[in-house]
Short mmCIF file of C-alpha atoms in Angstrom, two decimals:
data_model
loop_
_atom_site.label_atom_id
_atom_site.label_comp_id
_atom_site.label_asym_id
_atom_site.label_seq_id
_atom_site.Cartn_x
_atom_site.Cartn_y
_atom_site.Cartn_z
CA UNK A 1 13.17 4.34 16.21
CA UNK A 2 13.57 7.10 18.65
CA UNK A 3 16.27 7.02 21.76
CA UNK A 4 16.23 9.01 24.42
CA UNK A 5 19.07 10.53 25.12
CA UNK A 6 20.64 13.71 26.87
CA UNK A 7 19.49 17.04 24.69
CA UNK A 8 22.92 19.03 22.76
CA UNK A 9 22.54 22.87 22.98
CA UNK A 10 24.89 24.96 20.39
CA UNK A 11 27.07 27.47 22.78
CA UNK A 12 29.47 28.95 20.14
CA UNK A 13 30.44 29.22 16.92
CA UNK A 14 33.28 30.64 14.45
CA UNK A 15 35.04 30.26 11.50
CA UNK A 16 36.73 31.43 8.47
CA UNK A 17 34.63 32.86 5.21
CA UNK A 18 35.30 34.15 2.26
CA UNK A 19 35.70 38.40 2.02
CA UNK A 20 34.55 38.69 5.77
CA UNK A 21 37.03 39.36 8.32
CA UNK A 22 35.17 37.83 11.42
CA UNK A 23 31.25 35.88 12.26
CA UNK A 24 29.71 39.30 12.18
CA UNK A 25 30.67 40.50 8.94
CA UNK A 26 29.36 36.90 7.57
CA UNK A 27 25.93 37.26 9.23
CA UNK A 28 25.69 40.91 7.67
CA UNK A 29 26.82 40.02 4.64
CA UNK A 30 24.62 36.70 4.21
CA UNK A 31 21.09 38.59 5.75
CA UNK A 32 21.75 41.44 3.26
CA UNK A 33 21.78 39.04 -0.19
CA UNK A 34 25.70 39.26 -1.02
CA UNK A 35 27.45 37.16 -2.59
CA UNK A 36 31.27 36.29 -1.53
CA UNK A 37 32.49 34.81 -5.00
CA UNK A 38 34.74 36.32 -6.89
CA UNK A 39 37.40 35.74 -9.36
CA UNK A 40 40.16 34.00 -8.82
CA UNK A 41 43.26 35.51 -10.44
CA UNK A 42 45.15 32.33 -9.59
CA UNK A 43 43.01 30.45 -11.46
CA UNK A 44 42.79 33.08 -14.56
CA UNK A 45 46.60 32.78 -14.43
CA UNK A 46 46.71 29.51 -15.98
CA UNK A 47 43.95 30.37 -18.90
CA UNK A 48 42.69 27.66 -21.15
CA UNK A 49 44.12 24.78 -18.99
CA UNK A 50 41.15 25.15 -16.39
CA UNK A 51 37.19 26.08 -17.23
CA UNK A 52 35.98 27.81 -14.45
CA UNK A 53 37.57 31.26 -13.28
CA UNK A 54 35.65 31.68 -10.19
CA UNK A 55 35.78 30.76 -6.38
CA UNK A 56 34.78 31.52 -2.95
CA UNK A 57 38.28 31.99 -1.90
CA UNK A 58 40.67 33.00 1.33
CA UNK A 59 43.86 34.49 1.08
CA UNK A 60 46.32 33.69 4.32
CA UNK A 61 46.03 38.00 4.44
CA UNK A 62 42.52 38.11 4.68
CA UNK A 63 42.92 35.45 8.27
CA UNK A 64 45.71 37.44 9.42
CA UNK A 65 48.80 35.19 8.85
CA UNK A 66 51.43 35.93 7.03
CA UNK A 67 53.13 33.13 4.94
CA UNK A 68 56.88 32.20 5.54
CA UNK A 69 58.18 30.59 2.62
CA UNK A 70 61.30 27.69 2.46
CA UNK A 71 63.96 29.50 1.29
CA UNK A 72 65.06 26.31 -0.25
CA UNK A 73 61.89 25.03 -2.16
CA UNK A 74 60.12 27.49 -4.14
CA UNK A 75 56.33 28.65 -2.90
CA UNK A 76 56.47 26.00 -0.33
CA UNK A 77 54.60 27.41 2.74
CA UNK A 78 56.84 26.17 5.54
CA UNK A 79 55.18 27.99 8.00
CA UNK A 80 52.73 30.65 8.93
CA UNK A 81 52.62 33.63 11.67
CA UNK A 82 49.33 34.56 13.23
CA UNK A 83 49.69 38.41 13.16
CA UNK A 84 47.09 38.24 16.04
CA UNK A 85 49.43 36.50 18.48
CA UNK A 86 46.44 33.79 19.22
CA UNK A 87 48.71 31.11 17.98
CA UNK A 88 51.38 30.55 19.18
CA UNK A 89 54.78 29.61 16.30
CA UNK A 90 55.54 26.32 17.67
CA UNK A 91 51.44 25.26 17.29
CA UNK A 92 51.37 26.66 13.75
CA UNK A 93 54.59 24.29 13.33
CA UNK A 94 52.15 21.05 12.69
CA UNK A 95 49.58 22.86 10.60
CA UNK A 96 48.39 23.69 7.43
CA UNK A 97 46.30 26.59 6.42
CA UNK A 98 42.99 24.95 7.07
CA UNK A 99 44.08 23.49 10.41
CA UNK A 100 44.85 26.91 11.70
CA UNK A 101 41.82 28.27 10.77
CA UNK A 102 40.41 25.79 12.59
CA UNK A 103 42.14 26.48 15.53
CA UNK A 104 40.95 30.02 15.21
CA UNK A 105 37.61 29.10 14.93
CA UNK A 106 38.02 26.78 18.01
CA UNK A 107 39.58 29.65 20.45
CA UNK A 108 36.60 32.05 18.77
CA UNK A 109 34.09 29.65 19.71
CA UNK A 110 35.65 28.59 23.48
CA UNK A 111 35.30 32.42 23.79
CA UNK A 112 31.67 32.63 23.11
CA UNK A 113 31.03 29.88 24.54
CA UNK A 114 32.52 30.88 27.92
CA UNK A 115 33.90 27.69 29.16
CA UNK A 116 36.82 28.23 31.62
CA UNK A 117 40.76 26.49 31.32
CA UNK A 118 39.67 23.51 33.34
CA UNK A 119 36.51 22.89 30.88
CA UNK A 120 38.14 23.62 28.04
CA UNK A 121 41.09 20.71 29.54
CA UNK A 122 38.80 18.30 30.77
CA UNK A 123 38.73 14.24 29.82
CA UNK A 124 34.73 15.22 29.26
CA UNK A 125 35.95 17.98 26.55
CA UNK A 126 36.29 16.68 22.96
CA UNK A 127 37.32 17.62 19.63
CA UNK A 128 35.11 15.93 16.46
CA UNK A 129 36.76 18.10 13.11
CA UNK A 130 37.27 16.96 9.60
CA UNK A 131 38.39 18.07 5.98
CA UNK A 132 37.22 16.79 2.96
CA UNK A 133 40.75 16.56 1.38
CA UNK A 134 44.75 15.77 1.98
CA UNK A 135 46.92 18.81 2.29
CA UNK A 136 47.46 19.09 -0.65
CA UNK A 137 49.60 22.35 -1.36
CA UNK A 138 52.04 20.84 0.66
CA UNK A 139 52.17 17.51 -0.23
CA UNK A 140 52.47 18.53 -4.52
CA UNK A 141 55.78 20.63 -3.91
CA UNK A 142 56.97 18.45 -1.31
CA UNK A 143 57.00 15.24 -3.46
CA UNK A 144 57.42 17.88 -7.13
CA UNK A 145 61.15 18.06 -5.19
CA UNK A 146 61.82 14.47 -4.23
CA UNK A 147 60.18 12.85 -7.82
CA UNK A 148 60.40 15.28 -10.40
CA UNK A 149 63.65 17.61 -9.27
CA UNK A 150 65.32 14.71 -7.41
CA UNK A 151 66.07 16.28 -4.10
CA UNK A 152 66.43 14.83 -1.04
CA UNK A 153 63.48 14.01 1.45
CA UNK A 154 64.36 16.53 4.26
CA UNK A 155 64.08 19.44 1.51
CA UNK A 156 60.12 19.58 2.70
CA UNK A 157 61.11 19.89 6.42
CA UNK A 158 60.05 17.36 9.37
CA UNK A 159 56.46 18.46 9.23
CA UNK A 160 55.05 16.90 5.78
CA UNK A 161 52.83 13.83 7.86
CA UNK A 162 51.47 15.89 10.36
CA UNK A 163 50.53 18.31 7.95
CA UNK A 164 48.58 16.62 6.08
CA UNK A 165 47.47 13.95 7.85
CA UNK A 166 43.35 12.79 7.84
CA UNK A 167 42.75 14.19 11.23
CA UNK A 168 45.35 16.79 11.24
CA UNK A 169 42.60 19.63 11.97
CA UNK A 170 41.12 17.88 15.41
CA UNK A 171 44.72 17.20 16.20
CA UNK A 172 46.30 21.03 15.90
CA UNK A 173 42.73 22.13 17.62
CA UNK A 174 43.14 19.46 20.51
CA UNK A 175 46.80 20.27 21.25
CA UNK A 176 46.10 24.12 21.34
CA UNK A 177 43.26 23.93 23.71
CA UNK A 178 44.95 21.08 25.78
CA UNK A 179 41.79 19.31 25.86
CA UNK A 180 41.55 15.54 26.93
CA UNK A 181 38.27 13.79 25.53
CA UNK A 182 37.66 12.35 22.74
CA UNK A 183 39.99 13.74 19.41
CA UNK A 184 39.10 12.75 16.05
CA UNK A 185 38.31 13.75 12.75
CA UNK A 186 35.42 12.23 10.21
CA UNK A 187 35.68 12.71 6.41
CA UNK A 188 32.27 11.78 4.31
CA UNK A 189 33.32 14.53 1.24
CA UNK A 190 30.58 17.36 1.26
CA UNK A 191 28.50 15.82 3.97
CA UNK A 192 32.14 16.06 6.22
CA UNK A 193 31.29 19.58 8.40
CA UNK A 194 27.91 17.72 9.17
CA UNK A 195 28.95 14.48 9.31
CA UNK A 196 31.22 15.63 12.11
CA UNK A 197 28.78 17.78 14.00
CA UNK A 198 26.57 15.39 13.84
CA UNK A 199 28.90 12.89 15.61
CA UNK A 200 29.30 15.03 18.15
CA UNK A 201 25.91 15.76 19.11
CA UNK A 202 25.63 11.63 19.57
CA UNK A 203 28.85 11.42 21.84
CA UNK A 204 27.28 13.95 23.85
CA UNK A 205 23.62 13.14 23.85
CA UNK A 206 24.71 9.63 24.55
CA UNK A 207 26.70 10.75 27.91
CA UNK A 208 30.39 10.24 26.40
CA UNK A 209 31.49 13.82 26.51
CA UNK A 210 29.88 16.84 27.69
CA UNK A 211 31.32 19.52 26.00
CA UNK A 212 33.12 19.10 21.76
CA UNK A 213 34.68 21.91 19.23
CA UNK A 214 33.51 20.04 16.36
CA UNK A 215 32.66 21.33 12.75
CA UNK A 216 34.45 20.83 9.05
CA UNK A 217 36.88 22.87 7.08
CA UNK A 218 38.74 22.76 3.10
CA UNK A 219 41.74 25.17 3.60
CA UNK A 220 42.56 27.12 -0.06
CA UNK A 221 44.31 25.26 -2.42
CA UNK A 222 44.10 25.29 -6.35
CA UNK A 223 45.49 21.45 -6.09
CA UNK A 224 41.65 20.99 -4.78
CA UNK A 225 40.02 23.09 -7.69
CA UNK A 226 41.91 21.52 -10.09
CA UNK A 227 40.62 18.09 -9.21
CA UNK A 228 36.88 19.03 -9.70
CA UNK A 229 37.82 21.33 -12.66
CA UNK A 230 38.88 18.01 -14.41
CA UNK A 231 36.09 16.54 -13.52
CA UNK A 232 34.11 19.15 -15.85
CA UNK A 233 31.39 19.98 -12.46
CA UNK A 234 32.18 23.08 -12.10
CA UNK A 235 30.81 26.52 -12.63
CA UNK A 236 31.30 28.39 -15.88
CA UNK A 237 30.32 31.43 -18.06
CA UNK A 238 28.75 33.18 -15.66
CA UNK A 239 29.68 36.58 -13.90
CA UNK A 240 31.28 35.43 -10.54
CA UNK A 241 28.71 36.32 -8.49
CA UNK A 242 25.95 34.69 -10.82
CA UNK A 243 28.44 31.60 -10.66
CA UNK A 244 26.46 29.57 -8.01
CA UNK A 245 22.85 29.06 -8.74
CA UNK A 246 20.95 26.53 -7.32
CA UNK A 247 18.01 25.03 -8.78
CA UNK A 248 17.75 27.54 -11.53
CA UNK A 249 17.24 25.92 -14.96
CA UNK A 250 20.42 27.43 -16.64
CA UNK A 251 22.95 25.61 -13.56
CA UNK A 252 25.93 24.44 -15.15
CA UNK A 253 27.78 23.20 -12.28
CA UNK A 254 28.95 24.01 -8.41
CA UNK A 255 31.17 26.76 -7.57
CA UNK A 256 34.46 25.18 -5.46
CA UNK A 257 35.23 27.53 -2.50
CA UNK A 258 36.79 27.03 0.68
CA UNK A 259 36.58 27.97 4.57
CA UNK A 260 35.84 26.80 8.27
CA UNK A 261 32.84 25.91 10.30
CA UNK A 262 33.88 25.73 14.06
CA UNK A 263 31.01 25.02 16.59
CA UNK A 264 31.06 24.56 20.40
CA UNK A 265 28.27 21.64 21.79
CA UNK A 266 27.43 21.09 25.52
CA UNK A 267 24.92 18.95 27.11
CA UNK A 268 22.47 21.27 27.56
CA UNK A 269 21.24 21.13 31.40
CA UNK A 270 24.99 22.30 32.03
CA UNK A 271 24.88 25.04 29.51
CA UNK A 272 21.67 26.25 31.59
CA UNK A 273 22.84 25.91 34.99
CA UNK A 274 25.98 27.73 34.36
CA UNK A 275 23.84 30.75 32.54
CA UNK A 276 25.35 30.03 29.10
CA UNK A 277 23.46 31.49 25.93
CA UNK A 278 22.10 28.97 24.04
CA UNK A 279 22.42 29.25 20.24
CA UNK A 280 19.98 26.62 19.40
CA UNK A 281 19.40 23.13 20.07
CA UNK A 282 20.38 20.16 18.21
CA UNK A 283 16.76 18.06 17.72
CA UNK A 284 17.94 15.54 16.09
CA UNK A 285 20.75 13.86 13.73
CA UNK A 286 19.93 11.24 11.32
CA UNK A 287 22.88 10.07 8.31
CA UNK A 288 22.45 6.84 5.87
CA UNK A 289 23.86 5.39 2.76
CA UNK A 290 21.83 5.40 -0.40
CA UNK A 291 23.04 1.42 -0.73
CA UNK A 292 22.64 1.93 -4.72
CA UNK A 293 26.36 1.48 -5.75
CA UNK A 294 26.09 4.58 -7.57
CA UNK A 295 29.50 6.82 -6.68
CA UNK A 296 28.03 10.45 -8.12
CA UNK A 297 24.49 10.18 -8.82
CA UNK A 298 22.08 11.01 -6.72
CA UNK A 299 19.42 8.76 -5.00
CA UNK A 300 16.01 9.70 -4.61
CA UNK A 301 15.12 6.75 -2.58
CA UNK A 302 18.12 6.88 -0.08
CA UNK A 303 17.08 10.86 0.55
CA UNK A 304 13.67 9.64 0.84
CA UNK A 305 14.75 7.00 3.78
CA UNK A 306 17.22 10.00 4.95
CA UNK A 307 13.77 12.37 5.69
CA UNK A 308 12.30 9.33 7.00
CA UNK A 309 14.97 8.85 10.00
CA UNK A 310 15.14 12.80 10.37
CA UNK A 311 10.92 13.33 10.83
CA UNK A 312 10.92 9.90 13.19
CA UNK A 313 9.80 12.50 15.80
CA UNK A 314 6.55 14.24 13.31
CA UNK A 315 8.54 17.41 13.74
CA UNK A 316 8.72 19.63 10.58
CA UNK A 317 10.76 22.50 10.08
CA UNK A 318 9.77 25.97 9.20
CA UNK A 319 13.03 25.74 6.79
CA UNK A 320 15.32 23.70 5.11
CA UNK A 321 18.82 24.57 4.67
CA UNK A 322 19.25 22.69 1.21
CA UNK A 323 22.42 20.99 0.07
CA UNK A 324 22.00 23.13 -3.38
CA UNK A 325 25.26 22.85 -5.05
CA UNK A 326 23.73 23.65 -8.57
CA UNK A 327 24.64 20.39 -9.87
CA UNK A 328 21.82 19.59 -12.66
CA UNK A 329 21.06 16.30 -11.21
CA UNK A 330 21.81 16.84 -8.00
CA UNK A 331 19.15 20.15 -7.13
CA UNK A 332 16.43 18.52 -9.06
CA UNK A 333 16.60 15.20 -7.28
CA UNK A 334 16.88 17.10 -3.77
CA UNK A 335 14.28 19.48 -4.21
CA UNK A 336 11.73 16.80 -5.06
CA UNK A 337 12.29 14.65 -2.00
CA UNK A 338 12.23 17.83 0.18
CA UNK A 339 8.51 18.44 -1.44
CA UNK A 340 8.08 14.50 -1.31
CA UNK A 341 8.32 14.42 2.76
CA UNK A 342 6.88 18.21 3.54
CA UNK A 343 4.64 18.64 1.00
CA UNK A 344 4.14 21.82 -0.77
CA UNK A 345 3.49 24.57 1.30
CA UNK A 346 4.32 25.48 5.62
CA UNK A 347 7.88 26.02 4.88
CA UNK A 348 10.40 27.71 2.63
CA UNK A 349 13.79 26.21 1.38
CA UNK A 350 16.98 28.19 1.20
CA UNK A 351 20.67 27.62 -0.18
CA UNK A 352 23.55 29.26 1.30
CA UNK A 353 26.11 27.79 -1.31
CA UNK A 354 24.76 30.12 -3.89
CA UNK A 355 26.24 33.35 -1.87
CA UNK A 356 29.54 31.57 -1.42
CA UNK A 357 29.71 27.98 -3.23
CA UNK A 358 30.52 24.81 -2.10
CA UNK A 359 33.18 24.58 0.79
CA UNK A 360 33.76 20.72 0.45
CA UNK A 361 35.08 19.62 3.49
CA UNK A 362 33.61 22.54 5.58
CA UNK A 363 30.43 22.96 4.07
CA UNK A 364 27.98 21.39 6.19
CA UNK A 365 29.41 23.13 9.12
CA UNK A 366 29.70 26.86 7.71
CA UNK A 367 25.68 26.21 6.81
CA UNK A 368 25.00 24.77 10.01
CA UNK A 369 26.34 28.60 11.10
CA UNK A 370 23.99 29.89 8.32
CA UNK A 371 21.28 27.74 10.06
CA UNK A 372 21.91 29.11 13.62
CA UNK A 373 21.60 32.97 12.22
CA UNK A 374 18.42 32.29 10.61
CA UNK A 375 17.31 31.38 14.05
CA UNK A 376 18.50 34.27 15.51
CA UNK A 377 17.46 36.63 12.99
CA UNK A 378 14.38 35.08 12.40
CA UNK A 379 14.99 35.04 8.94
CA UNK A 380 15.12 33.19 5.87
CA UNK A 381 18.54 33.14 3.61
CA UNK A 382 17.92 33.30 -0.23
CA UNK A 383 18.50 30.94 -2.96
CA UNK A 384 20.66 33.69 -5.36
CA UNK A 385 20.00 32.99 -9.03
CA UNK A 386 17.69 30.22 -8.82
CA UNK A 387 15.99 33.08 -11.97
CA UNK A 388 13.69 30.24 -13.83
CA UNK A 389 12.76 27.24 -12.44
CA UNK A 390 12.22 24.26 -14.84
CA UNK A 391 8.67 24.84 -16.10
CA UNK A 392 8.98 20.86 -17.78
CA UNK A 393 9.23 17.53 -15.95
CA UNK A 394 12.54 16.12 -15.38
CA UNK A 395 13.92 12.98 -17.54
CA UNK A 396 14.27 10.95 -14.43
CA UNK A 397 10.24 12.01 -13.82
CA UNK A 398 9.24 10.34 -16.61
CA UNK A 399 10.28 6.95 -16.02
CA UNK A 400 8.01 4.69 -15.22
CA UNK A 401 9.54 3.76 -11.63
CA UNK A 402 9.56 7.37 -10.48
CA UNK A 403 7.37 7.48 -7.29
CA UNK A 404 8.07 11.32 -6.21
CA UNK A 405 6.36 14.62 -7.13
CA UNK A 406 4.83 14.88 -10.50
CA UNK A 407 4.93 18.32 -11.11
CA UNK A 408 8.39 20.25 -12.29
CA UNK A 409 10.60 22.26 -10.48
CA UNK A 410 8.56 25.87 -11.14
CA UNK A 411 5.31 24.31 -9.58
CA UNK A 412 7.57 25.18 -6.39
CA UNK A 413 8.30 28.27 -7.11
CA UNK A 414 7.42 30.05 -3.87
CA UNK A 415 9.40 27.28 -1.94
CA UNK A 416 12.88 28.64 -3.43
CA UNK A 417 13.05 32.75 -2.13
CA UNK A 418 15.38 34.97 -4.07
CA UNK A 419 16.06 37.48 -1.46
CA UNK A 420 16.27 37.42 2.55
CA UNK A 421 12.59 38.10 4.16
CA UNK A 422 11.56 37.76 7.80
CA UNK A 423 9.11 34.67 9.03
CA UNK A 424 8.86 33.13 12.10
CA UNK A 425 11.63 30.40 12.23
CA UNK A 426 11.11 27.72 15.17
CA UNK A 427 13.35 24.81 13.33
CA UNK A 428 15.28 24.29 10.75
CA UNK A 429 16.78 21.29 8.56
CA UNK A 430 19.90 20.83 7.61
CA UNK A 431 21.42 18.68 4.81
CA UNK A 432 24.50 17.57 2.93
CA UNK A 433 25.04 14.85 0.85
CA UNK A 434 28.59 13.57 -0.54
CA UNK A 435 30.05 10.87 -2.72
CA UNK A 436 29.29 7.30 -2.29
CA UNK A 437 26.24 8.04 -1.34
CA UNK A 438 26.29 9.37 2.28
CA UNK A 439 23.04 11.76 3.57
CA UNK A 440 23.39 13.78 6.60
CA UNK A 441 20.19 15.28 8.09
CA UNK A 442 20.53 17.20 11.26
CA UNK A 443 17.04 19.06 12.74
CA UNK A 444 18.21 22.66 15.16
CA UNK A 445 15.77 24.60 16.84
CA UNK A 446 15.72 27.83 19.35
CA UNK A 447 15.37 27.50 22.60
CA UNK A 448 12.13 28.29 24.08
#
């Protein structure tokens, strides 16, 4: 069922991403086939207790900030310093790494988006940003001291909850910009940076709040990589920047990286009126459950009622921005029901995670970025070492209930580019999925 509602333009964007020092060097580095994994010498430090080496990782150098460590708890971060003077020391106070990029990404995108002090402050200004995780570099050493060594409670400092709080990224964002709408935060795991975007674009088109900073973020922390290492998903054996490869038959597992999608929404007849460049249009947002009881596995069926919500309108897009973690299950089962509700040719399929892995919390909003520049370049973003497709049927294609594609993976072969190329791109579909079953489908377009 279609509502009418008001229509959600994209006015700005920033972030934080792996071996790139700013948006531009991201868009360059994406359009030109590069991958930004590498390997992590933390994680090579601790040898046979973890399987995979590699990561799309940020130092605190590589933002600018320079860590200031408690002189009385070893390699606790007790606070930053934003060598670019943007924030200010009594902000960076109440935040952890990934909340300050956030708030970078926030003032980036308030920049580009050219709203003034008393937009940016209004009670019709919002903030919508999530994480997929706890803060969890500081709370391990904070509670390592209390439990393990002991030592009192004040040894972590005053700032432990609001560090690592749920919402603690919209929080930091909404006290630096001083704005007074709406302020929250909404985690869904992977389908978090969407999830959150896409909640956004509702309170907006719905007439709740004209203007939001909203987006999704996972701040660096081997306490994070650890969790999925244990959990045996991961990538391994492969070169670093062969690590992440979607769809291809050899996949062994996802690549765990971190960074920040920050974007700015308005209602769109204001971002015209007041000249504002439009960096595409939000169509439409659609996000379900796949109701199966199934934590981890995949659902064809609730993907299948996901494309059904997101096409309501009989709009197709020219590409889709796949979730494409390189999961074995997970690829096959998504690429099938993208070819179940397009069909097999008109479009192309693309999947940023396999130039720089799978950003958890923020990586439905650094692809929704990825999705904006292929609509301002005007063209497509590879799928990295998808190599061989699966020439034979899937095990889950043989059952007798399957009622998706019967051909295998390689019949698609032309669907899944290896490199960058140049086409005509008038929409494009996004999607993220996460555990417990959530599916997040949002449909951007340029503005014409």
């Amino acid at each position: 069922m279609q509502v009418t509602g008001r229509k959600v333009a994209v006015v700005g964007m920033g972030g934080s991403f792996p071996t790139c020092a700013d948006i531009d060097e991201f868009d360059r580095k994406l359009f030109s086939n590069q991958s930004l994994i590498r390997e992590w010498d933390v994680a090579v430090q601790h040898g046979k207790q973890i399987r995979s080496m590699v990561s799309g990782f940020i130092t605190e150098e590589e933002t600018n900030l320079e860590v200031i460590l408690a002189p009385i708890a070893e390699k606790y971060p007790e606070t930053y310093i934003d060598r670019s003077g943007r924030i200010s020391d009594a902000s960076i106070s109440t935040a952890d790494l990934g909340s300050i990029w956030g708030m970078l990404g926030a003032l980036d995108c308030i920049e580009m988006a050219g709203w003034t002090p008393k937009e940016v402050q209004s009670d019709q200004t919002g903030v919508v940003v999530g994480s997929g995780g706890a803060g969890n570099l500081i709370l391990r050493i904070a509670w390592h001291h209390f439990f393990v060594e002991g030592r009192k409670s004040r040894i972590a400092g005053s700032h432990t909850v609001d560090r690592t709080m749920p919402y603690r990224e919209a929080a930091n964002i909404s006290c630096l910009i001083k704005s007074k709408g709406v302020c929250e935060g909404i985690a869904s795991a992977c389908a978090t940076g969407l999830g959150n975007i896409g909640y956004a674009y509702r309170l907006i088109k719905f007439g709740l709040q004209d203007r939001i900073i909203a987006g999704g973020l996972e701040g660096t922390s081997f306490e994070t990589f650890i969790g999925f290492d244990g959990m045996q998903v991961l990538s391994k054996g492969f070169s670093p920047e062969e690590s992440s490869r979607p769809f291809d038959i050899n996949r062994n597992g996802f690549v765990c990286s971190f960074g920040a999608g920050i974007v700015a929404l308005e209602d769109y007849e204001m971002a015209k009126a007041r000249g504002a460049k439009i960096l595409g249009v939000i169509d439409e947002y659609f996000n379900n459950s796949d109701g199966d009881g199934d934590m981890f596995y995949p659902s064809f069926a609730g993907q299948q009622r996901m494309w059904k919500g997101l096409l309501a309108s009989g709009v197709k897009p020219d590409v889709v921005k796949m979730h494409g973690t390189s999961t074995p299950a997970g690829d096959a089962v998504e690429l099938l029901s993208v070819v179940d509700a397009l069909g097999e040719d008109g479009y192309h399929m693309c999947a940023p995670k396999s130039q720089f892995g799978h950003m958890l919390g923020g990586a439905g909003s650094v692809e929704f970025i990825a999705g904006l520049m292929m609509l301002q370049n005007q063209k497509v973003l590879p799928c990295l070492n998808s190599n061989t497709l699966n020439p034979e049927l899937e095990t889950f294609q043989l059952a007798d209930s399957w009622n998706g594609p019967k051909k295998p993976l390689a019949a698609y072969r032309d669907l899944v580019p290896q490199q960058a190329f140049s086409k005509e791109i008038n929409r494009v579909a996004c999607l993220n999925y996460g555990f417990g079953g959530t599916n997040s489908a949002m449909m951007i377009s340029r503005d014409v």
